[in-house]
Amino acid sequence: GSGVAVEADLRDPGQCRTLVERAAAAMGPPDAMVFAASASSLALTGDADADVWRTVLETNVMAPALVTRHLLPGLAPGAFLAYLSSEVVGDPYHGLVHYASSKAALEELIRGLRVEHPTQRFCCVRVGATIDTEFARDFSPQLTAGLYPHWVARAKMPQTFMVSEDVGGAIADLV
């Protein structure tokens, strides 16, 4: 296929609009979108300050809402819009309650979009533990080591992780 790369800071509402405008100018009316951008950090809820919450909520909820807002008027008929969520929704890990909360809000956003725009196709894709991503890029090794026993005790550590290329292939098949 083909595509175009458009760089944007999705925590900036103006750049959400510009992203959509630049992509549509380069490729025409969008007929598919996969919203894969996400923010994660590792912090116990009692230690998660406003910046931790703000980052995950702005990136994982507000950004997809605003990008979608700007996409809706120019979507091609039958467009397919997919959003990556997480297996942690409804069953959060220690240290990822803020992340799970943001993904739960994303899933509610998707349900709301389906209600308000019944002629469009909105898809929620829950992704599980995947290696070779930047998900844990900013995790503290010390906190991770301290939380690891909790994850194991709650059967949160799979024997085999997914690989991002396989996840991408499955999403491409959906689209």
XYZ file of N, CA and C in Angstrom:
525
model
N 0.811 -1.185 0.000
C 0.000 0.000 0.000
C 0.849 1.241 0.000
N 0.212 2.307 0.355
C 0.913 3.586 0.413
C 0.457 4.319 1.657
N 1.149 5.348 1.963
C 0.803 6.140 3.131
C 1.642 7.390 3.174
N 1.422 8.152 4.195
C 2.180 9.376 4.398
C 2.418 9.523 5.892
N 3.610 9.919 6.260
C 3.924 10.151 7.671
C 3.682 11.621 7.994
N 2.932 11.866 9.049
C 2.678 13.224 9.516
C 3.013 13.252 10.997
N 4.009 14.022 11.355
C 4.425 14.116 12.754
C 3.541 15.117 13.491
N 3.140 14.755 14.709
C 2.310 15.653 15.506
C 2.434 15.299 16.978
N 2.327 16.322 17.811
C 2.222 16.130 19.256
C 0.739 16.033 19.566
N 0.252 14.837 19.788
C -1.177 14.622 19.960
C -1.722 15.158 21.270
N -0.858 15.626 22.158
C -1.333 16.272 23.384
C -1.649 17.743 23.125
N -1.367 18.216 21.920
C -1.652 19.591 21.509
C -2.899 19.567 20.621
N -4.035 20.118 21.082
C -5.270 20.063 20.292
C -5.124 20.637 18.876
N -4.353 21.691 18.724
C -4.151 22.265 17.393
C -3.436 21.310 16.456
N -2.499 20.555 16.992
C -1.775 19.602 16.159
C -2.639 18.391 15.792
N -3.641 18.073 16.601
C -4.589 17.017 16.223
C -5.323 17.425 14.945
N -5.741 18.669 14.880
C -6.424 19.192 13.685
C -5.469 19.223 12.495
N -4.263 19.736 12.707
C -3.281 19.831 11.631
C -2.914 18.460 11.089
N -2.786 17.476 11.964
C -2.493 16.107 11.550
C -3.530 15.623 10.537
N -4.798 15.792 10.855
C -5.875 15.347 9.980
C -5.846 16.114 8.665
N -5.660 17.429 8.734
C -5.626 18.253 7.525
C -4.486 17.843 6.602
N -3.301 17.626 7.165
C -2.140 17.262 6.350
C -2.295 15.873 5.746
N -2.826 14.937 6.511
C -3.036 13.583 5.984
C -4.069 13.601 4.865
N -5.168 14.333 5.049
C -6.206 14.401 4.020
C -5.692 15.111 2.766
N -4.869 16.140 2.930
C -4.298 16.841 1.777
C -3.390 15.922 0.970
N -2.678 15.052 1.653
C -1.736 14.157 0.977
C -2.418 12.942 0.355
N -3.510 12.455 0.984
C -4.078 11.174 0.547
C -5.553 11.224 0.161
N -6.201 12.362 0.336
C -7.623 12.427 0.048
C -8.449 12.049 1.263
N -9.759 11.908 1.072
C -10.631 11.584 2.211
C -10.201 10.270 2.876
N -10.012 10.292 4.188
C -9.579 9.074 4.885
C -10.621 7.965 4.792
N -10.155 6.755 4.475
C -11.065 5.614 4.463
C -10.719 4.622 5.569
N -9.602 4.866 6.257
C -9.222 4.009 7.380
C -8.268 4.774 8.291
N -8.347 4.464 9.564
C -7.428 5.034 10.546
C -7.229 3.995 11.641
N -6.003 3.860 12.073
C -5.705 3.060 13.259
C -5.041 4.002 14.247
N -5.714 4.266 15.362
C -5.161 5.151 16.385
C -4.383 4.294 17.361
N -3.064 4.316 17.197
C -2.199 3.465 18.011
C -1.372 4.259 19.013
N -1.386 5.570 18.915
C -0.603 6.381 19.846
C -1.108 6.162 21.263
N -0.192 6.094 22.213
C -0.568 5.836 23.592
C 0.550 6.294 24.513
N 0.192 6.600 25.740
C 1.184 6.954 26.752
C 0.997 6.028 27.943
N 2.108 5.610 28.495
C 2.065 4.782 29.698
C 3.211 5.187 30.605
N 2.994 5.000 31.855
C 4.054 5.174 32.843
C 3.740 4.179 33.948
N 4.678 4.005 34.817
C 4.479 3.066 35.915
C 4.502 3.852 37.218
N 3.391 3.824 37.938
C 3.309 4.518 39.216
C 2.145 3.950 40.010
N 2.360 3.700 41.270
C 1.254 3.303 42.127
C 0.294 4.475 42.250
N -0.974 4.190 42.386
C -1.987 5.242 42.404
C -1.697 6.289 43.478
N -1.225 5.858 44.621
C -0.904 6.797 45.698
C 0.272 7.699 45.378
N 1.054 7.338 44.368
C 2.214 8.135 43.977
C 2.014 8.881 42.664
N 0.938 8.592 41.945
C 0.699 9.195 40.629
C 0.200 10.623 40.798
N 1.033 11.566 40.395
C 0.649 12.972 40.541
C -0.173 13.429 39.330
N -0.540 14.696 39.329
C -1.391 15.243 38.265
C -0.738 15.113 36.894
N 0.578 15.242 36.818
C 1.255 15.121 35.525
C 1.126 13.716 34.952
N 1.214 12.692 35.792
C 1.046 11.311 35.328
C -0.357 11.130 34.757
N -1.364 11.567 35.496
C -2.745 11.441 35.039
C -2.985 12.275 33.784
N -2.491 13.485 33.765
C -2.692 14.374 32.624
C -2.104 13.768 31.352
N -0.910 13.222 31.450
C -0.258 12.647 30.272
C -1.069 11.501 29.684
N -1.493 10.549 30.515
C -2.231 9.406 29.968
C -3.620 9.810 29.481
N -4.284 10.706 30.185
C -5.626 11.117 29.752
C -5.580 11.955 28.484
N -4.623 12.881 28.395
C -4.516 13.695 27.177
C -4.145 12.842 25.970
N -3.253 11.895 26.150
C -2.782 11.075 25.029
C -3.753 9.961 24.678
N -4.290 9.286 25.676
C -5.065 8.074 25.437
C -6.564 8.313 25.292
N -7.053 9.498 25.671
C -8.490 9.779 25.570
C -8.746 11.039 24.744
N -8.157 12.154 25.177
C -8.432 13.401 24.472
C -7.905 13.401 23.043
N -6.701 12.911 22.826
C -6.132 12.916 21.471
C -6.989 12.103 20.494
N -7.377 10.863 20.824
C -8.230 10.155 19.861
C -9.582 10.837 19.651
N -10.119 11.457 20.711
C -11.388 12.177 20.569
C -11.229 13.357 19.616
N -10.144 14.110 19.766
C -9.954 15.286 18.923
C -9.577 14.921 17.494
N -8.736 13.911 17.321
C -8.401 13.470 15.961
C -9.684 13.000 15.265
N -10.491 12.220 15.962
C -11.741 11.737 15.380
C -12.670 12.891 15.059
N -12.748 13.854 15.947
C -13.591 15.035 15.706
C -13.242 15.682 14.381
N -11.949 15.810 14.109
C -11.520 16.464 12.877
C -11.623 15.539 11.663
N -11.599 14.238 11.880
C -11.749 13.284 10.779
C -13.190 13.171 10.291
N -14.130 13.198 11.209
C -15.523 12.877 10.888
C -16.093 13.620 9.671
N -15.920 14.929 9.556
C -16.550 15.617 8.419
C -16.021 15.181 7.049
N -14.792 14.707 6.975
C -14.202 14.378 5.684
C -13.991 12.907 5.412
N -14.578 12.034 6.242
C -14.365 10.597 6.054
C -14.980 10.103 4.748
N -14.280 9.188 4.100
C -14.834 8.521 2.931
C -15.993 7.637 3.385
N -16.984 7.413 2.519
C -18.084 6.516 2.892
C -17.549 5.136 3.280
N -18.080 4.592 4.374
C -17.671 3.269 4.846
C -16.311 3.237 5.507
N -15.799 4.384 5.911
C -14.478 4.437 6.553
C -14.453 3.548 7.791
N -13.265 3.047 8.095
C -13.051 2.143 9.225
C -12.075 2.813 10.177
N -12.489 3.020 11.421
C -11.647 3.662 12.412
C -11.410 2.714 13.581
N -10.149 2.357 13.797
C -9.781 1.434 14.865
C -8.938 2.162 15.906
N -9.132 1.783 17.156
C -8.421 2.390 18.274
C -7.845 1.267 19.126
N -6.562 1.371 19.467
C -5.936 0.333 20.280
C -6.193 0.598 21.759
N -6.767 -0.387 22.410
C -6.989 -0.346 23.845
C -6.073 -1.383 24.476
N -6.421 -1.856 25.654
C -5.517 -2.741 26.380
C -6.272 -3.793 27.177
N -5.604 -4.911 27.361
C -6.145 -5.986 28.176
C -6.346 -5.568 29.632
N -5.759 -4.472 30.066
C -5.856 -4.066 31.468
C -7.209 -3.449 31.821
N -8.032 -3.116 30.821
C -9.340 -2.538 31.101
C -10.179 -3.565 31.862
N -10.659 -3.170 33.016
C -11.463 -4.050 33.855
C -10.651 -4.973 34.751
N -9.336 -5.001 34.554
C -8.475 -5.872 35.354
C -7.068 -5.266 35.406
N -6.932 -4.085 36.025
C -5.652 -3.369 35.964
C -4.516 -4.064 36.709
N -3.337 -3.780 36.255
C -2.113 -4.237 36.910
C -1.751 -3.263 38.033
N -1.045 -3.758 39.039
C -0.437 -2.855 40.024
C 0.455 -1.874 39.250
N 0.361 -0.614 39.570
C 1.225 0.387 38.958
C 0.717 0.930 37.641
N -0.389 0.378 37.131
C -0.927 0.834 35.848
C -2.408 1.205 35.940
N -2.851 1.578 37.123
C -4.257 1.954 37.304
C -4.608 3.183 36.467
N -3.727 4.158 36.431
C -3.981 5.369 35.628
C -4.069 5.021 34.151
N -3.207 4.135 33.674
C -3.228 3.701 32.280
C -4.525 2.939 31.982
N -4.893 2.003 32.869
C -6.131 1.238 32.689
C -7.345 2.161 32.671
N -7.340 3.166 33.535
C -8.446 4.127 33.579
C -8.566 4.882 32.261
N -7.435 5.267 31.698
C -7.470 6.014 30.434
C -7.970 5.127 29.295
N -7.596 3.856 29.291
C -8.049 2.953 28.234
C -9.526 2.611 28.405
N -10.007 2.540 29.646
C -11.442 2.338 29.880
C -12.225 3.539 29.344
N -11.699 4.732 29.563
C -12.345 5.934 29.029
C -12.325 5.927 27.502
N -11.222 5.465 26.906
C -11.153 5.354 25.447
C -12.245 4.412 24.938
N -12.427 3.285 25.602
C -13.450 2.338 25.160
C -14.853 2.931 25.267
N -15.088 3.744 26.287
C -16.384 4.414 26.410
C -16.552 5.449 25.305
N -15.472 6.135 24.956
C -15.505 7.067 23.836
C -15.917 6.339 22.557
N -15.334 5.185 22.301
C -15.649 4.417 21.091
C -17.126 4.016 21.089
N -17.630 3.551 22.224
C -19.052 3.209 22.310
C -19.920 4.436 22.022
N -19.528 5.584 22.538
C -20.270 6.814 22.290
C -20.226 7.233 20.828
N -19.074 7.076 20.200
C -18.962 7.402 18.771
C -19.893 6.525 17.943
N -20.010 5.266 18.309
C -20.913 4.359 17.591
C -22.365 4.823 17.703
N -22.738 5.329 18.891
C -24.100 5.816 19.109
C -24.350 7.081 18.287
N -23.406 8.018 18.330
C -23.602 9.306 17.676
C -23.375 9.262 16.167
N -22.630 8.274 15.685
C -22.307 8.187 14.256
C -22.525 6.744 13.776
N -23.788 6.303 13.735
C -24.070 4.897 13.438
C -23.700 4.454 12.019
N -23.477 5.383 11.104
C -23.118 4.988 9.739
C -21.621 4.771 9.577
N -20.836 5.124 10.593
C -19.382 4.916 10.540
C -19.029 3.620 11.256
N -17.854 3.093 10.944
C -17.407 1.837 11.556
C -16.266 2.134 12.531
N -16.553 1.993 13.817
C -15.578 2.208 14.880
C -15.243 0.861 15.507
N -13.960 0.596 15.692
C -13.517 -0.698 16.210
C -12.549 -0.488 17.378
N -12.772 -1.216 18.440
C -11.862 -1.221 19.580
C -11.042 -2.503 19.521
N -9.732 -2.362 19.535
C -8.837 -3.512 19.486
C -8.085 -3.575 20.806
N -8.394 -4.572 21.627
C -7.688 -4.750 22.903
C -6.411 -5.542 22.658
N -5.314 -4.952 23.052
C -4.005 -5.564 22.836
C -3.460 -6.054 24.173
N -2.861 -7.221 24.157
C -2.245 -7.783 25.350
C -0.749 -7.524 25.371
N -0.068 -8.215 26.236
C 1.371 -8.030 26.432
C 2.124 -8.273 25.118
N 2.813 -7.253 24.666
C 3.514 -7.290 23.387
C 4.948 -6.841 23.591
N 5.881 -7.622 23.077
C 7.287 -7.220 23.172
C 7.630 -6.308 22.001
N 8.798 -5.796 21.991
C 9.373 -4.926 20.969
C 8.543 -3.665 20.698
N 7.962 -3.113 21.764
C 7.284 -1.821 21.681
C 7.956 -0.883 22.679
N 7.492 0.352 22.705
C 8.023 1.328 23.657
C 7.131 1.480 24.878
N 6.196 0.545 25.080
C 5.232 0.653 26.170
C 5.909 0.914 27.517
N 6.931 0.166 27.842
C 7.580 0.268 29.159
C 8.833 1.131 29.125
N 8.993 1.899 28.084
C 10.189 2.719 27.877
C 10.553 3.563 29.098
N 9.573 4.148 29.740
C 9.835 5.060 30.854
C 9.617 4.425 32.223
N 9.445 3.115 32.280
C 9.226 2.445 33.564
C 10.517 2.445 34.380
N 10.395 2.716 35.655
C 11.526 2.620 36.572
C 11.876 1.152 36.768
N 13.124 0.774 36.530
C 13.504 -0.633 36.746
C 13.274 -1.076 38.193
N 13.508 -0.181 39.155
C 13.322 -0.535 40.558
C 11.840 -0.778 40.876
N 10.972 0.115 40.386
C 9.543 -0.065 40.642
C 9.025 -1.301 39.905
N 9.490 -1.505 38.680
C 9.090 -2.694 37.926
C 9.460 -3.962 38.691
N 10.673 -4.013 39.202
C 11.120 -5.187 39.975
C 10.257 -5.377 41.221
N 9.866 -4.283 41.853
C 9.024 -4.377 43.045
C 7.604 -4.822 42.736
N 7.097 -4.473 41.557
C 5.726 -4.832 41.190
C 5.628 -6.192 40.508
N 6.734 -6.665 39.988
C 6.752 -7.937 39.265
C 6.121 -9.086 40.059
N 6.425 -9.241 41.349
C 5.779 -10.329 42.107
C 4.248 -10.201 42.145
N 3.731 -8.974 42.163
C 2.278 -8.779 42.140
C 1.703 -9.240 40.800
N 2.400 -8.905 39.723
C 1.923 -9.299 38.393
C 1.929 -10.822 38.241
N 2.978 -11.456 38.729
C 3.063 -12.911 38.650
C 1.955 -13.549 39.494
N 1.751 -13.037 40.706
C 0.736 -13.588 41.602
C -0.666 -13.488 41.008
N -0.897 -12.465 40.211
C -2.212 -12.275 39.588
C -2.252 -12.831 38.169
N -1.262 -13.637 37.806
C -1.185 -14.280 36.477
C -1.203 -13.247 35.355
N -0.456 -12.173 35.532
C -0.384 -11.106 34.532
C 0.839 -11.216 33.625
N 1.658 -12.204 33.856
C 2.861 -12.369 33.045
C 2.688 -13.600 32.157
N 2.430 -13.398 30.855
C 2.222 -14.548 29.978
C 3.526 -15.309 29.727
N 3.386 -16.556 29.399
C 4.566 -17.354 29.056
C 5.154 -16.873 27.737
N 4.270 -16.483 26.820
C 4.696 -16.006 25.511
C 4.049 -14.650 25.248
N 4.849 -13.694 24.834
C 4.341 -12.365 24.513
C 4.013 -12.280 23.022
N 3.109 -11.393 22.683
C 2.853 -11.124 21.276
C 4.022 -10.312 20.722
N 4.139 -10.300 19.407
C 5.162 -9.523 18.717
C 4.439 -8.429 17.938
N 4.977 -7.217 17.976
C 4.280 -6.082 17.362
C 3.972 -6.302 15.886
N 4.841 -6.986 15.171
C 4.578 -7.243 13.752
C 3.319 -8.098 13.570
N 3.115 -9.067 14.450
C 1.919 -9.907 14.379
C 0.668 -9.116 14.737
N 0.778 -8.249 15.743
C -0.349 -7.397 16.123
C -0.695 -6.483 14.946
N 0.323 -5.887 14.348
C 0.090 -5.014 13.180
C -0.550 -5.758 12.031
N -0.127 -6.975 11.778
C -0.720 -7.781 10.719
C -2.188 -8.080 10.987
N -2.508 -8.396 12.225
C -3.900 -8.671 12.584
C -4.755 -7.418 12.408
N -4.216 -6.267 12.784
C -4.954 -5.011 12.612
C -5.129 -4.696 11.128
N -4.085 -4.916 10.333
C -4.192 -4.689 8.887
C -5.272 -5.577 8.285
N -5.389 -6.806 8.759
C -6.431 -7.703 8.276
C -7.824 -7.159 8.619
N -7.959 -6.539 9.785
C -9.241 -5.941 10.174
C -9.631 -4.812 9.229
N -8.635 -3.989 8.925
C -8.884 -2.807 8.087
C -9.190 -3.262 6.680
